[in-house]
């Protein structure tokens, strides 16, 4: 489950006090489950503590990311520090994988050589965990109703489910003395942790690959751009995420030969629509009119400009050429003239 994203979006925009409260409560569950796991020799409890550790990590990460993204961009980091959260998420995923491997190894060892587990301590510890999580659920419920909050609720409910499983295992051990239930449940919890790690890893790698963010349909973005007034072409479109909630876009638009002021209005209108419809807040739009880079190949290792350089001559000193009838906008103080590029 993508707890990092859920928490960072639901809490970052809400009060940072709630984030700190969640962190404190989760830390309490972690310490109690870890101590209970050591005392009772229950691997199920220890592996659940391993999962809670990653929840603590996710909450701490969300808080850290909020603090980091408050730092302004500087000369060395022109994007600011949003991507600190991606680096931290990657570390989180690697930690999860280490926990999964450790739990799996220990579970297999215990299946071959069962270890005595104190069922009573296991049940008591898991009950405390459930009580704290129930409080967290009530707190989240009070925070309004949106998609991120519901996702966070779902995650905590899943945590309660894992604790209920631990209680069942403790009861089975108390009643029947069947010890393999403990490592078997640990393997199930490890599988859940592995699933969470896979989700975080996939998302993080997509961010690092500058992949199109999950919530954005590039086809829909293209259609929105094509709706632009006076647009005759569009190319070199890139959409990528700076962090899990910050999206950037760059593209070239080819528009009619209008005044600079009119071209700016076209770009502003496009920026507004991209922000409104796709929440893309950071756009870089290059306007082309006379020399669209139509024949140029875009991609890795390619330059998006012609190298048989088109000569742009300033003609401001000369009388301006007659303007095309019906063209709008202010008179141009400067016009551009080019020599035809070789071969065209
Ligand atoms: Zn959890
Ligand atoms: Zn905006
Ligand atoms: Zn271009
Ligand atoms: Zn070049």
Short mmCIF file of C-alpha atoms and ligand atoms in Angstrom, two decimals, residues 271 275-276 280-281, ligand 2:
data_model
loop_
_atom_site.label_atom_id
_atom_site.label_comp_id
_atom_site.label_asym_id
_atom_site.label_seq_id
_atom_site.Cartn_x
_atom_site.Cartn_y
_atom_site.Cartn_z
CA UNK A 271 -1.05 27.20 -18.66
CA UNK A 275 -3.21 23.72 -14.11
CA UNK A 276 -6.99 23.53 -13.73
CA UNK A 280 0.27 20.74 -13.64
CA UNK A 281 1.73 23.76 -11.89
ZN1 LIG B 2 -1.88 27.25 -11.41
#
